[in-house]
XYZ file of N, CA and C in Angstrom:
237
model
N 38.323 -16.938 17.565
C 38.642 -16.863 16.156
C 38.776 -15.385 15.774
N 39.759 -15.054 14.988
C 39.962 -13.661 14.601
C 39.119 -13.307 13.403
N 38.829 -12.044 13.311
C 38.052 -11.554 12.173
C 38.967 -11.491 10.962
N 38.565 -12.084 9.880
C 39.355 -12.075 8.665
C 39.194 -10.775 7.914
N 39.786 -10.704 6.776
C 39.648 -9.530 5.924
C 39.454 -10.004 4.494
N 39.068 -9.076 3.651
C 38.831 -9.370 2.240
C 39.901 -8.693 1.404
N 40.374 -9.371 0.376
C 41.319 -8.786 -0.562
C 40.797 -8.980 -1.976
N 41.042 -7.975 -2.815
C 40.655 -8.079 -4.219
C 41.639 -8.973 -4.946
N 41.136 -9.842 -5.776
C 41.942 -10.749 -6.595
C 41.568 -10.540 -8.053
N 42.540 -10.756 -8.933
C 42.237 -10.630 -10.362
C 42.244 -12.010 -11.001
N 41.546 -12.086 -12.109
C 41.491 -13.315 -12.893
C 42.195 -13.053 -14.216
N 42.625 -14.100 -14.900
C 43.225 -13.885 -16.223
C 42.255 -13.180 -17.177
N 40.974 -13.507 -17.061
C 39.942 -12.825 -17.834
C 38.757 -12.593 -16.919
N 37.996 -11.565 -17.184
C 36.796 -11.311 -16.401
C 37.028 -10.348 -15.252
N 35.986 -10.184 -14.487
C 35.984 -9.200 -13.411
C 36.822 -9.664 -12.215
N 37.289 -8.690 -11.451
C 37.980 -9.000 -10.206
C 36.966 -9.524 -9.196
N 37.451 -10.186 -8.166
C 36.573 -10.706 -7.134
C 37.241 -10.533 -5.773
N 36.431 -10.609 -4.722
C 36.957 -10.500 -3.371
C 37.112 -11.885 -2.774
N 38.233 -12.102 -2.086
C 38.495 -13.382 -1.454
C 38.732 -13.153 0.029
N 38.152 -14.038 0.840
C 38.349 -13.956 2.283
C 39.763 -14.421 2.619
N 40.444 -13.621 3.419
C 41.798 -13.944 3.849
C 41.762 -14.108 5.367
N 42.240 -15.208 5.861
C 42.221 -15.455 7.299
C 40.903 -16.081 7.715
N 40.750 -16.227 8.997
C 39.551 -16.865 9.537
C 38.432 -15.841 9.679
N 37.272 -16.177 9.180
C 36.107 -15.322 9.353
C 35.283 -15.864 10.507
N 34.926 -15.003 11.407
C 34.084 -15.447 12.513
C 32.640 -15.528 12.043
N 31.916 -16.409 12.633
C 30.500 -16.540 12.303
C 29.752 -15.370 12.937
N 29.168 -14.544 12.101
C 28.381 -13.408 12.572
C 26.967 -13.569 12.025
N 25.995 -12.888 12.598
C 24.643 -12.956 12.044
C 24.613 -12.529 10.572
N 25.422 -11.527 10.217
C 25.472 -11.073 8.826
C 25.998 -12.175 7.913
N 27.082 -12.825 8.308
C 27.682 -13.883 7.496
C 26.725 -15.068 7.360
N 26.090 -15.445 8.457
C 25.137 -16.560 8.418
C 23.958 -16.254 7.490
N 23.440 -15.028 7.561
C 22.324 -14.632 6.693
C 22.760 -14.627 5.232
N 23.978 -14.167 4.979
C 24.512 -14.138 3.611
C 24.634 -15.560 3.054
N 25.136 -16.473 3.862
C 25.267 -17.860 3.423
C 23.908 -18.480 3.112
N 22.899 -18.207 3.945
C 21.553 -18.721 3.676
C 21.005 -18.159 2.367
N 21.243 -16.862 2.122
C 20.775 -16.227 0.888
C 21.469 -16.842 -0.327
N 22.782 -17.031 -0.261
C 23.511 -17.634 -1.377
C 23.065 -19.062 -1.648
N 22.901 -19.825 -0.593
C 22.473 -21.219 -0.759
C 21.097 -21.282 -1.413
N 20.178 -20.449 -0.927
C 18.841 -20.435 -1.514
C 18.903 -20.058 -2.993
N 19.629 -18.994 -3.301
C 19.708 -18.511 -4.681
C 20.312 -19.515 -5.644
N 21.196 -20.362 -5.149
C 21.822 -21.350 -6.035
C 21.002 -22.631 -6.164
N 20.025 -22.820 -5.285
C 19.229 -24.045 -5.313
C 17.774 -23.839 -5.733
N 17.264 -22.618 -5.644
C 15.845 -22.349 -5.910
C 15.580 -22.257 -7.417
N 14.645 -23.061 -7.904
C 14.308 -23.044 -9.334
C 13.749 -21.695 -9.775
N 12.988 -21.035 -8.906
C 12.422 -19.730 -9.253
C 13.524 -18.692 -9.384
N 14.422 -18.652 -8.422
C 15.506 -17.665 -8.441
C 16.482 -17.908 -9.597
N 16.642 -19.160 -9.998
C 17.593 -19.495 -11.064
C 16.959 -19.498 -12.456
N 15.673 -19.232 -12.553
C 14.965 -19.296 -13.826
C 15.521 -18.279 -14.829
N 15.796 -18.759 -16.051
C 16.330 -17.896 -17.111
C 15.463 -18.002 -18.358
N 15.538 -16.977 -19.204
C 14.794 -17.000 -20.463
C 15.606 -17.735 -21.534
N 15.123 -17.706 -22.767
C 15.765 -18.429 -23.861
C 17.185 -17.932 -24.137
N 17.484 -16.685 -23.768
C 18.819 -16.127 -23.983
C 19.746 -16.350 -22.793
N 19.225 -16.987 -21.755
C 20.031 -17.253 -20.573
C 20.057 -16.113 -19.567
N 19.165 -15.131 -19.741
C 19.087 -13.995 -18.823
C 18.127 -14.347 -17.685
N 18.544 -14.056 -16.458
C 17.692 -14.345 -15.306
C 16.368 -13.610 -15.465
N 15.267 -14.304 -15.185
C 13.933 -13.733 -15.379
C 13.467 -12.884 -14.207
N 14.218 -12.866 -13.105
C 13.865 -12.060 -11.931
C 12.432 -12.304 -11.472
N 12.060 -13.569 -11.397
C 10.722 -13.917 -10.932
C 10.609 -13.676 -9.434
N 9.439 -13.281 -8.969
C 9.286 -13.053 -7.528
C 9.382 -14.372 -6.753
N 10.163 -14.347 -5.699
C 10.324 -15.525 -4.842
C 10.193 -15.043 -3.403
N 9.151 -15.489 -2.740
C 8.901 -15.068 -1.368
C 10.024 -15.435 -0.423
N 10.537 -16.641 -0.544
C 11.620 -17.087 0.336
C 12.890 -16.284 0.061
N 13.198 -16.039 -1.211
C 14.370 -15.236 -1.556
C 14.258 -13.815 -1.024
N 13.074 -13.232 -1.131
C 12.855 -11.878 -0.620
C 13.010 -11.844 0.892
N 12.502 -12.866 1.569
C 12.620 -12.927 3.024
C 14.080 -13.054 3.448
N 14.828 -13.921 2.764
C 16.241 -14.108 3.098
C 17.060 -12.859 2.802
N 16.729 -12.147 1.719
C 17.437 -10.911 1.411
C 17.173 -9.869 2.493
N 15.929 -9.764 2.930
C 15.598 -8.803 3.987
C 16.301 -9.178 5.294
N 16.381 -10.468 5.573
C 17.096 -10.927 6.767
C 18.571 -10.524 6.683
N 19.178 -10.718 5.515
C 20.575 -10.318 5.314
C 20.730 -8.808 5.420
N 19.817 -8.062 4.813
C 19.888 -6.602 4.855
C 19.824 -6.090 6.287
N 18.918 -6.665 7.072
C 18.800 -6.251 8.468
C 20.051 -6.616 9.269
N 20.608 -7.792 9.003
C 21.823 -8.217 9.714
C 23.030 -7.357 9.335
N 23.002 -6.772 8.132
C 24.119 -5.952 7.646
C 24.098 -4.529 8.174
N 22.973 -4.119 8.707
C 22.858 -2.743 9.192
C 23.707 -2.540 10.436
N 24.291 -1.364 10.565
C 25.057 -1.096 11.783
C 24.128 -1.094 12.996
N 24.626 -1.625 14.081
C 23.828 -1.641 15.303
C 23.900 -0.278 15.970
N 22.806 0.150 16.542
C 22.795 1.445 17.219
C 23.453 1.303 18.589
N 24.140 2.352 18.980
C 24.892 2.311 20.238
C 24.004 2.527 21.444
């Protein structure tokens, strides 16, 4: 499978976003990122908001662990 690339896309309103173009290979970084996103969208602690709808940034041990896993996977490997 070839490594894909990212391209910036615009929306009619709101911020631009990046879209994957082509096939993305499964890498440790990508897998860690997917686990972090899945957790963040499903965890009640991570999704907790106040009365104004602002995220409360409550501490979540699992979220912190997954973020650290992603951060480590994103680091360049030493030669």
